[in-house]
CSV table of C-alpha atoms in Angstrom, one decimal:
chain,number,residue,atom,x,y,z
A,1,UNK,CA,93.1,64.0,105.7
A,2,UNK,CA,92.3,67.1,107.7
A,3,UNK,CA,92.4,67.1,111.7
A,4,UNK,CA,90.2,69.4,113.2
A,5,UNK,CA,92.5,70.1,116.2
A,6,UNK,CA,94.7,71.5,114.0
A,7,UNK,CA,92.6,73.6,111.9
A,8,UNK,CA,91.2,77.5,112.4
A,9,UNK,CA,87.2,76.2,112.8
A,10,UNK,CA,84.6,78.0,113.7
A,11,UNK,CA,82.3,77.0,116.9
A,12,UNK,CA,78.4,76.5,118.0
A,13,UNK,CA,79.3,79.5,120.4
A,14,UNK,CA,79.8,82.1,117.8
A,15,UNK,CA,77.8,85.1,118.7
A,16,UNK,CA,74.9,85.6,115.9
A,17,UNK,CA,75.1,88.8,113.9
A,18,UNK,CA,72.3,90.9,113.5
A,19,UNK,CA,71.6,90.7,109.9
A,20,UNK,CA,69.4,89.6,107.3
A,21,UNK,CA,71.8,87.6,105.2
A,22,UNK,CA,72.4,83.8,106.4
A,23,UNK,CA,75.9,83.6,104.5
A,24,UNK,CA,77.0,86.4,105.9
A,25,UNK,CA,76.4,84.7,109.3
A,26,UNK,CA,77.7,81.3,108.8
A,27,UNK,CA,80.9,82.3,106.8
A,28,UNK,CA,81.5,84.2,110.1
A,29,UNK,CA,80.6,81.0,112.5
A,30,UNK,CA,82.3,78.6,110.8
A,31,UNK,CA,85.7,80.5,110.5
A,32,UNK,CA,85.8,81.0,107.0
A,33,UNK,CA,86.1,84.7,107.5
A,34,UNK,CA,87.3,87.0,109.8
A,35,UNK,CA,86.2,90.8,109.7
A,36,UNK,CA,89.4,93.3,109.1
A,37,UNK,CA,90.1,96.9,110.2
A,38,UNK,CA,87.7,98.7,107.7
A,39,UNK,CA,84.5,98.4,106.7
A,40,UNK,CA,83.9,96.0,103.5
A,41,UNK,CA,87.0,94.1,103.8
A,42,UNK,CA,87.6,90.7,105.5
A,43,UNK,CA,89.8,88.1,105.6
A,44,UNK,CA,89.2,84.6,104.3
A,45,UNK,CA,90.4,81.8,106.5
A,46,UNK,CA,91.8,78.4,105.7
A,47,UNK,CA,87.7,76.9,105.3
A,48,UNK,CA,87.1,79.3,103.2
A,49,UNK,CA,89.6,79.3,101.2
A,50,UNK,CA,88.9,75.7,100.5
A,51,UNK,CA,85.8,76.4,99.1
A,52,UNK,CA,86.8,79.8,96.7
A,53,UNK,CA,89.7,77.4,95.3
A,54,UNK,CA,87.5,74.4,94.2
A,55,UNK,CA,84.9,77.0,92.4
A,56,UNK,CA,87.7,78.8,91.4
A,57,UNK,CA,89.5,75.3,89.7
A,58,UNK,CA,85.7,74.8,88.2
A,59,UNK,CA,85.4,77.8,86.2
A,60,UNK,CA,89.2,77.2,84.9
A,61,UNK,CA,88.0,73.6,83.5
A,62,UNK,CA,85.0,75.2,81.6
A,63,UNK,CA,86.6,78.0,80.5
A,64,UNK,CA,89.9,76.1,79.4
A,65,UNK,CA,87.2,73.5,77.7
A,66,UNK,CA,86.5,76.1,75.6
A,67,UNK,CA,90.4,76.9,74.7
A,68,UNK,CA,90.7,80.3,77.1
A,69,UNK,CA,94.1,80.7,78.3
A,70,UNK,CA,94.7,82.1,81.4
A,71,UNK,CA,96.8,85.0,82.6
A,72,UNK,CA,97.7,87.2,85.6
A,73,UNK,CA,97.5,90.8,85.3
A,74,UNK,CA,98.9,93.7,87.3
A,75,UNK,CA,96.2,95.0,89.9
A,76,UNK,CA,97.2,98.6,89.7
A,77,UNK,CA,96.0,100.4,86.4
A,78,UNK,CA,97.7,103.3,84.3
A,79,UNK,CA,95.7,106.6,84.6
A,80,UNK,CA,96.7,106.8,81.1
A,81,UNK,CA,95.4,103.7,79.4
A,82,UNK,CA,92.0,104.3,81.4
A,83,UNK,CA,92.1,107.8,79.9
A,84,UNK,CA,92.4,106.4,76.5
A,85,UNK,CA,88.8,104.9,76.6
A,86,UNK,CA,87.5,107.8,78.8
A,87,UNK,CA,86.5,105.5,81.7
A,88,UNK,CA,89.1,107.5,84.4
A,89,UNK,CA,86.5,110.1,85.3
A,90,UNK,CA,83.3,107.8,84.2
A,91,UNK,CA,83.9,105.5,86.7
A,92,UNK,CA,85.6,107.4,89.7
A,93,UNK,CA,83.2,107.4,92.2
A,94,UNK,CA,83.8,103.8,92.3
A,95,UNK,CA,87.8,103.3,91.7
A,96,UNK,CA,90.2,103.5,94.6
A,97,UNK,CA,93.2,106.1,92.9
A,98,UNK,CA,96.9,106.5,94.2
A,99,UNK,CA,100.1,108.2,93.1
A,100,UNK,CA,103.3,106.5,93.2
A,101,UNK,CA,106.6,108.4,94.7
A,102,UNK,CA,106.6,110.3,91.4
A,103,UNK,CA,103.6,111.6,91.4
A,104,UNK,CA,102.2,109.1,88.5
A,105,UNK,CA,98.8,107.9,89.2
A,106,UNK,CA,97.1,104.5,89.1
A,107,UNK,CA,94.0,103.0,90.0
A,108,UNK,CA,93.5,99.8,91.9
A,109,UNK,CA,91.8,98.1,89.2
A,110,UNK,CA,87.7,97.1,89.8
A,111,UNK,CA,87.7,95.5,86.2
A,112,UNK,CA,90.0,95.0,83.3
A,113,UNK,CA,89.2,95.2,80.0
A,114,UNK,CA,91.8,98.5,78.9
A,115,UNK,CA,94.4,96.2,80.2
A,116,UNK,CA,94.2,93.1,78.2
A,117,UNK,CA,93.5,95.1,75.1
A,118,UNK,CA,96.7,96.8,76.0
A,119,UNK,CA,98.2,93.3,76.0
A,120,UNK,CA,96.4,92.5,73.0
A,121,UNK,CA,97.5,95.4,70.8
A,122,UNK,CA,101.2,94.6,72.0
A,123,UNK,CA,100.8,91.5,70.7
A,124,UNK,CA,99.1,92.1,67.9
A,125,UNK,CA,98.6,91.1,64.8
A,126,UNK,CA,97.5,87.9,65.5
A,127,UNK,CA,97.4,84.9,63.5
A,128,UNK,CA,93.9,84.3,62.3
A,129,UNK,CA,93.9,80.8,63.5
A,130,UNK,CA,94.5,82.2,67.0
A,131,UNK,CA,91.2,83.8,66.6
A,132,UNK,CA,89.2,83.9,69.0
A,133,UNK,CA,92.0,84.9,71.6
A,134,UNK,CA,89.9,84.5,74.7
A,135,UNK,CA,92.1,85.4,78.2
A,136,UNK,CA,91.2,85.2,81.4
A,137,UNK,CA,92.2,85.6,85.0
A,138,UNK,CA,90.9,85.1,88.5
A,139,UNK,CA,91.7,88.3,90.7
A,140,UNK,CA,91.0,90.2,93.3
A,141,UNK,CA,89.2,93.2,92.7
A,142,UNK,CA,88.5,96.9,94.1
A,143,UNK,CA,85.6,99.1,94.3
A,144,UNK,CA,84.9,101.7,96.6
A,145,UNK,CA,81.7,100.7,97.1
A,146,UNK,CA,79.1,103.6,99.1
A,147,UNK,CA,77.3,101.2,101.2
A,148,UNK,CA,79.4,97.6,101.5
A,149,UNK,CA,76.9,94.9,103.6
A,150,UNK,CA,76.5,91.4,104.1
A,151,UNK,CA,79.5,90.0,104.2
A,152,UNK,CA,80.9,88.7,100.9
A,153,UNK,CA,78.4,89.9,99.1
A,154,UNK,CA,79.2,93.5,98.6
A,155,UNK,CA,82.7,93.8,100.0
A,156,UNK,CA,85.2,96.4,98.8
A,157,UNK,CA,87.4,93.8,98.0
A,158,UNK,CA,86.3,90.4,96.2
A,159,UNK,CA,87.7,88.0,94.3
A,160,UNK,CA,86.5,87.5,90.3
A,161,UNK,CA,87.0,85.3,87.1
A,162,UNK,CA,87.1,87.7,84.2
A,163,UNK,CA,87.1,86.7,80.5
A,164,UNK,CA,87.9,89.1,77.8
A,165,UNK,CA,87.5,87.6,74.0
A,166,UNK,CA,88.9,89.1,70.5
A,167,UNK,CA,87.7,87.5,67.2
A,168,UNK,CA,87.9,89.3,64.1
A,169,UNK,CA,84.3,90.6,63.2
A,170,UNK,CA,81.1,90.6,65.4
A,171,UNK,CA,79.5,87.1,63.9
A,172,UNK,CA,82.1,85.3,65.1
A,173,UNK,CA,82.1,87.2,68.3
A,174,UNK,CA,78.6,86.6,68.7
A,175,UNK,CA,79.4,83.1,68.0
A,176,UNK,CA,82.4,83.4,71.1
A,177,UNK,CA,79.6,85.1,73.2
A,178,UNK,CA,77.0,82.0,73.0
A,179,UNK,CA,79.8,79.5,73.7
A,180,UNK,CA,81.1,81.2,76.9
A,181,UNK,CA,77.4,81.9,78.3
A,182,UNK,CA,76.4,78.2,77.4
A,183,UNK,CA,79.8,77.4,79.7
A,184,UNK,CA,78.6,79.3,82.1
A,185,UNK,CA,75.0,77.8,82.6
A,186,UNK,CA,76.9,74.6,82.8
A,187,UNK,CA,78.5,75.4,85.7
A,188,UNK,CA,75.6,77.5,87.4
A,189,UNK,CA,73.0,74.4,86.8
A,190,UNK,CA,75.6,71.3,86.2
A,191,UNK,CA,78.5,71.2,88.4
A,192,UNK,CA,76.6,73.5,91.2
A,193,UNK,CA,73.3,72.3,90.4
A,194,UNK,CA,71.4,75.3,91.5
A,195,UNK,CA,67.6,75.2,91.7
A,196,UNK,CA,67.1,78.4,90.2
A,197,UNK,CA,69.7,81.1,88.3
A,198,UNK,CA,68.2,83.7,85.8
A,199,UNK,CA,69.7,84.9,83.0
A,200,UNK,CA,68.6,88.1,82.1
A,201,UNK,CA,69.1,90.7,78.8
A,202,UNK,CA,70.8,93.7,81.2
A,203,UNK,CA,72.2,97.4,81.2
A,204,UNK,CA,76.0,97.4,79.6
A,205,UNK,CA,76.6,100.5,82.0
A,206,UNK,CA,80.0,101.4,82.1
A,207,UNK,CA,81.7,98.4,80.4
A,208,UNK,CA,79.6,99.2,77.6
A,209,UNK,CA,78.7,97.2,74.1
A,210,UNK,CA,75.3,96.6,72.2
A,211,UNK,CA,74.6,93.0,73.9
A,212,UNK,CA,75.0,92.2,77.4
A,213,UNK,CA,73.0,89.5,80.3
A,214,UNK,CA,73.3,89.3,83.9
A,215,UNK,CA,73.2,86.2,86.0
A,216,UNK,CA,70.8,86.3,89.0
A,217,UNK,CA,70.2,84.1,92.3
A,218,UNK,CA,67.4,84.5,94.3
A,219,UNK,CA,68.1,86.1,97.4
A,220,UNK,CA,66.3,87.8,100.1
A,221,UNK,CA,69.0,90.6,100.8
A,222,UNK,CA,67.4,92.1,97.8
A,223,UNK,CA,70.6,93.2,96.1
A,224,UNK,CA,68.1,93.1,92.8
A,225,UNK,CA,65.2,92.0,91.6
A,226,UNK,CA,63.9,89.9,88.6
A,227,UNK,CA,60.8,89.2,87.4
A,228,UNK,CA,60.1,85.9,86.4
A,229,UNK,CA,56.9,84.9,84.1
A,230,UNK,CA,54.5,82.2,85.7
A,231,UNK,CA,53.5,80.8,83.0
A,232,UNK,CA,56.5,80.4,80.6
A,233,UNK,CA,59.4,81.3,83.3
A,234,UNK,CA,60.6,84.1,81.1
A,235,UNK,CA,62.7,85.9,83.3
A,236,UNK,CA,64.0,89.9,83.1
A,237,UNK,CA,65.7,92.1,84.8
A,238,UNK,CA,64.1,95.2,87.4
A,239,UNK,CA,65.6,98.4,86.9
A,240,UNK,CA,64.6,100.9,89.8
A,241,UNK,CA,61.4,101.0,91.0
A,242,UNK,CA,59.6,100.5,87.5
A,243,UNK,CA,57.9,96.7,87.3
A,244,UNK,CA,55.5,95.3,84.6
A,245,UNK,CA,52.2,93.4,85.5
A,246,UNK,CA,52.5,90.9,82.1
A,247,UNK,CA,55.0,89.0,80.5
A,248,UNK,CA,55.9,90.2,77.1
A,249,UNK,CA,56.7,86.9,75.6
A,250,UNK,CA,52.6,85.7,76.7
A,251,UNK,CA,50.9,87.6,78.4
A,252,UNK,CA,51.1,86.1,81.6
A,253,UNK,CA,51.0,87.0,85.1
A,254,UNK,CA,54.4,88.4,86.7
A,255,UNK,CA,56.2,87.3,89.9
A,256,UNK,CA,59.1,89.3,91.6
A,257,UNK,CA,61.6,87.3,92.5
A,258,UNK,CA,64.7,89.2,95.2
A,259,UNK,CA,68.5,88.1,94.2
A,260,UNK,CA,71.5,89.1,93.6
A,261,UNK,CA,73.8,89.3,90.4
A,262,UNK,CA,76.7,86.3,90.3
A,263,UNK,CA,77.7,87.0,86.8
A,264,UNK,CA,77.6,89.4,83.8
A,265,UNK,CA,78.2,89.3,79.7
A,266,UNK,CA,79.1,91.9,77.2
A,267,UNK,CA,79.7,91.7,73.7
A,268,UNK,CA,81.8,94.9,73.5
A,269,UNK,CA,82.5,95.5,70.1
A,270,UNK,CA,85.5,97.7,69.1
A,271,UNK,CA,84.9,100.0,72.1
A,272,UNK,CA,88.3,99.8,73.6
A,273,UNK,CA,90.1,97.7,71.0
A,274,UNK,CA,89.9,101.1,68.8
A,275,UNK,CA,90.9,103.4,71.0
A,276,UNK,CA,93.7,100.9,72.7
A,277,UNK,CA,95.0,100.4,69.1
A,278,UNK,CA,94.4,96.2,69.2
A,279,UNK,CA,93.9,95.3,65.3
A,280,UNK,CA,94.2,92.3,63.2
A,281,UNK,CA,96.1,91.9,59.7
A,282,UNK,CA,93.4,94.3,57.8
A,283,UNK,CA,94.1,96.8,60.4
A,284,UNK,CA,90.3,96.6,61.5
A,285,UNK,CA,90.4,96.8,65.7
A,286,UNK,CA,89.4,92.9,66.7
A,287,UNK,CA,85.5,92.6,68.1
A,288,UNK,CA,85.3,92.3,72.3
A,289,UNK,CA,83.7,90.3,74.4
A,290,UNK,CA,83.9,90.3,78.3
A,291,UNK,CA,83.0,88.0,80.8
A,292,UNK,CA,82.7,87.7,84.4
A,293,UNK,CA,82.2,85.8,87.4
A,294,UNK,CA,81.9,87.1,91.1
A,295,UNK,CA,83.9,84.1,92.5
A,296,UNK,CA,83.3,85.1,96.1
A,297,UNK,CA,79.9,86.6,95.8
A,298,UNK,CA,78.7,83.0,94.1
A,299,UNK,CA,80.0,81.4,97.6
A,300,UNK,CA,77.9,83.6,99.4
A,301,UNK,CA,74.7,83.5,97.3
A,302,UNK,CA,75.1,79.5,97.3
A,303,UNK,CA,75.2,79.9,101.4
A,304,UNK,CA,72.4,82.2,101.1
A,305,UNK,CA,70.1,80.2,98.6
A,306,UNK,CA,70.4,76.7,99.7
A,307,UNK,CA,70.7,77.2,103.6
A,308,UNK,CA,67.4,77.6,105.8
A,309,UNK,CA,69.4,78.8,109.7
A,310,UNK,CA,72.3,80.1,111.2
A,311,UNK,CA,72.3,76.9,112.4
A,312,UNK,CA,73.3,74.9,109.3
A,313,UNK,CA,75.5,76.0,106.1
A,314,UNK,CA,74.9,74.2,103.1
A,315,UNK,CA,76.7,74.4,100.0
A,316,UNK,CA,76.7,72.7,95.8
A,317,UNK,CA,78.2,69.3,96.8
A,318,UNK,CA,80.8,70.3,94.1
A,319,UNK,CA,82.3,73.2,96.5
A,320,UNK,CA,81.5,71.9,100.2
A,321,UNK,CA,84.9,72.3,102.6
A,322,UNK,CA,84.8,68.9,103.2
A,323,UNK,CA,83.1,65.8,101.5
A,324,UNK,CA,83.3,63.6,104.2
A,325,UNK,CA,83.8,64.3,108.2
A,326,UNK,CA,84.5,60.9,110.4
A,327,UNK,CA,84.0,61.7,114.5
A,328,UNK,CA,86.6,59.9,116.4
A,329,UNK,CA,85.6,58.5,120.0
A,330,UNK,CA,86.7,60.4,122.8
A,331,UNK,CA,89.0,57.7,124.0
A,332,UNK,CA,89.4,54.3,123.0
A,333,UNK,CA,89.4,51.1,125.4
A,334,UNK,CA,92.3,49.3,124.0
A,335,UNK,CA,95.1,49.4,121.3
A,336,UNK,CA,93.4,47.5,119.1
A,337,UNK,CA,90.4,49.5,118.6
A,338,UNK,CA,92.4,52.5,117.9
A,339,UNK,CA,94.5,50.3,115.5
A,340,UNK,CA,91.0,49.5,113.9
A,341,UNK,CA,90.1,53.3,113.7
A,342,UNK,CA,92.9,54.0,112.1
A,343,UNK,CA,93.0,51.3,109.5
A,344,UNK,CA,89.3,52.6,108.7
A,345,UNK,CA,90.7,56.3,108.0
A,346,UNK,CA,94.2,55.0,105.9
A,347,UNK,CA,91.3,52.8,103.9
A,348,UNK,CA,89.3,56.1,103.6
A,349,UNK,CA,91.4,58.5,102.6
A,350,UNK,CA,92.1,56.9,98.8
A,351,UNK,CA,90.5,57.9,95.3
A,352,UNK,CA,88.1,60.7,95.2
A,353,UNK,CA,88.0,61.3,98.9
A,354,UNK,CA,91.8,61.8,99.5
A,355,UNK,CA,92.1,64.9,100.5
A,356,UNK,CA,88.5,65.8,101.1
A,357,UNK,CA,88.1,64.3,104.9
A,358,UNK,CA,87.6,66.3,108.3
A,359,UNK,CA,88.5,64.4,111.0
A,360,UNK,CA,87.0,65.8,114.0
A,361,UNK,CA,89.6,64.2,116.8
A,362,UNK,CA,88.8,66.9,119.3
A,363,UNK,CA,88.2,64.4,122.0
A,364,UNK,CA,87.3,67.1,124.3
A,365,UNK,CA,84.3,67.8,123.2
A,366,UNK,CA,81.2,65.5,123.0
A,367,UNK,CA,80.4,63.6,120.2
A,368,UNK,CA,77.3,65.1,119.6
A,369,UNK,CA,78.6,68.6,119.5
A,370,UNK,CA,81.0,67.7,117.2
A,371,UNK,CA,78.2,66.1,114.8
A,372,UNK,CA,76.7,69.3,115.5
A,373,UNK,CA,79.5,71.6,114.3
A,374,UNK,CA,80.1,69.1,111.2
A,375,UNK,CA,76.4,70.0,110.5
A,376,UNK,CA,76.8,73.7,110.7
A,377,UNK,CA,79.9,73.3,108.7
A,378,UNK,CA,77.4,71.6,106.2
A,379,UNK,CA,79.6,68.8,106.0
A,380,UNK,CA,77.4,66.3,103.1
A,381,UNK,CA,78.4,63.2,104.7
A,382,UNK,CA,79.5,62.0,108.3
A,383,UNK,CA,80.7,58.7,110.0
A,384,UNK,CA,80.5,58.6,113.8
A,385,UNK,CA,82.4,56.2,115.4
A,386,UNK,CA,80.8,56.3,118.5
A,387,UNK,CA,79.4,53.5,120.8
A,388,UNK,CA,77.4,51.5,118.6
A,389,UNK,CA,80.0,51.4,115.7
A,390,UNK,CA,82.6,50.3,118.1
A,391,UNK,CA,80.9,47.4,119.0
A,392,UNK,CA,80.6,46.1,115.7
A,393,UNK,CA,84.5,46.5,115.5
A,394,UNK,CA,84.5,44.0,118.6
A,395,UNK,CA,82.1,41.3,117.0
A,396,UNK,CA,84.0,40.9,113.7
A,397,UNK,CA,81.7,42.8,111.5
A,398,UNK,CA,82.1,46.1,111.4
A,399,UNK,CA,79.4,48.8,110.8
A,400,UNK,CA,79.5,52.5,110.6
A,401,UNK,CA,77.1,55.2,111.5
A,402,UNK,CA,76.3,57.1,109.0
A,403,UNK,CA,74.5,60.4,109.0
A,404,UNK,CA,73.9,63.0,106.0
A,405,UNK,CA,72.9,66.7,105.4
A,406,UNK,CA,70.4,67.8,102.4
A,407,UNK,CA,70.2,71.1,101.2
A,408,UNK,CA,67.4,73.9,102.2
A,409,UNK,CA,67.0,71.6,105.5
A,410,UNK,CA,68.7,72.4,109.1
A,411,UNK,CA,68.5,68.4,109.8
A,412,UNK,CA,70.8,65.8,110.0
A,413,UNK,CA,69.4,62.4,108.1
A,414,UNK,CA,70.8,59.2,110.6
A,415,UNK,CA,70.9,56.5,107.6
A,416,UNK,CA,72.1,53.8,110.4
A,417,UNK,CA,74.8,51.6,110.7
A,418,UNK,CA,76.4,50.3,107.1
A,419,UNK,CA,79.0,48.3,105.9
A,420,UNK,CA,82.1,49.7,104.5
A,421,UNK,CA,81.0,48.5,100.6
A,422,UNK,CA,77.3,50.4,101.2
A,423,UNK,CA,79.1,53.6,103.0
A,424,UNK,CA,80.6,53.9,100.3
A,425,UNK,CA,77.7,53.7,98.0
A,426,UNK,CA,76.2,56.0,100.2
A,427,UNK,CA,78.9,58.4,99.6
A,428,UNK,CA,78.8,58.3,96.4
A,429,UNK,CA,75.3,59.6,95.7
């Protein structure tokens, strides 16, 4: 269990920031930020954490489903291996360089894929069986980015799950390519059952390759925009200001939809395997794909997509801070009622829900505006044990109030007073 008198929290007080994007807001409110000397960069407190590690230990379990192994690799980058594939002048109004004492120079790295093929080719030749050798990490990353805004959603610094997959020829890495993006539509619609995520045929840009998608979330910062068909939901990407009026799967009528970009796919082909020097037995250079996630950026979208105020976070049950928040009274009458409490919260904390309880003992506060902050917190379920549960204590039966959040709504849901054997049905939903 969790005490909230001992945790960094965030308060009903917090100042609102004038902006357009909601996460950016309630990431600040709730404490699971803090902004940092520099503009782009911030902090990510204890809450948020919380909720980065959980998606974080989601994407492993698909990804090492599908037999990825996963690796750490050095954040600082060679000038010479990003030389090899041409990309240290391509993409240098975006890296962050440095020299060390010596006068060698290294960029802080905003993506990858020259450094596990460097890995690769050391290690290589494989064994065909080890084919496909998928690899993947969850880092932070560095981009100087022109015009960093709304929070965690274009920071300088974020956190990201990158996959990078070698197979020997391209129809098996085609074959690679359509089991990782079917992973990753399992965890955008399964485990954080979101309402609406686009996948759409994209731009390779600087990561190159014949084949790539982007993910997209509707959003209102209007990072992008995608149109989506309103007839057969065929959805594809806007570039610039250029739209079309008709869908060119039928013909029908176009709707623009705002969001912002959570993921992206490349089938890469040889493009840095040949030039890295990463070959199987035949000496051919193995076929590339590459993978990514924007671990932090999918926080924030979630915030921004499912929540309606400042008032209110709400988050894909799966990464919530908290499953289950229990408000204390602010003092009890006699021993034995605190004695019943705390059986209640030993009896709790067991199975799925040890470990995922916020105990709000912060008796100086009311317990309304401690339901309130719970709710702001977006805290799915909550037990009061306020008046009217502490009276069932004294007749022999106990009952607990129970309240709930649902997503897309400000409002808490009073359910009433429940045994423990329905509470926990309740929970479970």
């Amino acid at each position: 269990m969790h005490y909230a008198s001992r945790l960094v929290l965030g308060s009903l007080d917090t100042a609102p920031l004038k902006t357009k994007s909601l996460s950016y807001q309630l990431m600040l409110s709730n404490g699971m930020i803090a902004g940092v000397s520099g503009r782009g960069l911030f902090a990510v407190l204890p809450v948020g954490q919380r909720v980065i590690e959980k998606l974080t230990r989601l994407v492993d379990s698909e990804l090492n489903a599908l037999g990825a192994q996963k690796l750490t690799m050095p954040i600082l980058g060679s000038k010479e291996i990003w030389e090899k594939t041409g990309r240290w002048n391509e993409m240098s109004a975006e890296m962050w360089k440095l020299q060390d004492r010596l006068g060698a120079e290294f960029c802080l790295q905003p993506t990858a894929e020259e450094m596990v093929t460097q890995i690769v080719a050391f290690m290589s030749p494989l064994r065909q069986k080890a084919l496909p050798l998928m690899l993947y990490q969850t880092t932070d990353k560095f981009r100087d980015e022109m015009n960093p805004r709304f929070g965690l959603l274009r920071g300088r610094e974020f956190v990201m799950n990158d996959l990078y997959t070698f197979d020997l020829d391209e129809t098996s890495a085609l074959k690679t390519y359509q089991d990782v993006t079917t992973a990753y539509d399992k965890i955008f619609r399964h485990h954080l059952a979101l309402p609406d995520v686009y996948r759409v045929q994209a731009d390779s840009g600087h990561v190159g390759g014949a084949l790539s998608h982007e993910y997209h979330i509707p959003n209102n910062c209007a990072e992008d925009k995608v149109s989506v068909c309103k007839s057969c939901s065929t959805p594809l990407k806007i570039e610039g200001p250029t739209t079309i009026s008709k869908c060119p799967s039928c013909s029908g009528d176009i709707a623009v939809v705002e969001s912002v970009e959570v993921g992206h796919t490349f089938l890469l082909g040889d493009k840095y395997s040949a030039p890295l020097d990463a070959r199987h037995t035949d000496k051919r250079p193995y076929f590339m794909g590459c993978f990514g996630l924007g671990i932090t950026r999918i926080v924030a979208a979630c915030i921004d997509s499912l929540s309606v105020s400042a008032k209110a976070m709400r988050l894909p049950k799966a990464i919530v801070p908290y499953e289950l928040g229990v408000i204390l009274p602010k003092k009890y009458k006699t021993a034995d009622e605190e004695a019943a409490v705390m059986g209640f919260l030993e009896k709790l904390n067991t199975g799925s829900l040890k470990g995922e309880i916020l105990v709000d003992d912060r008796g100086d506060k009311s317990v309304g505006r401690r339901l309130a902050e719970m709710n702001k917190l977006g805290v799915p379920n909550a037990v009061v044990l306020g008046n009217a549960t502490l009276r069932t204590f004294q007749e022999g039966e106990p009952r607990f109030e129970f309240v709930r959040t649902r997503l897309r709504s400000e409002e808490l849901e009073e359910v009433g007073l429940l045994s423990y054997d329905d509470l926990m049905d309740e929970i479970r939903k």
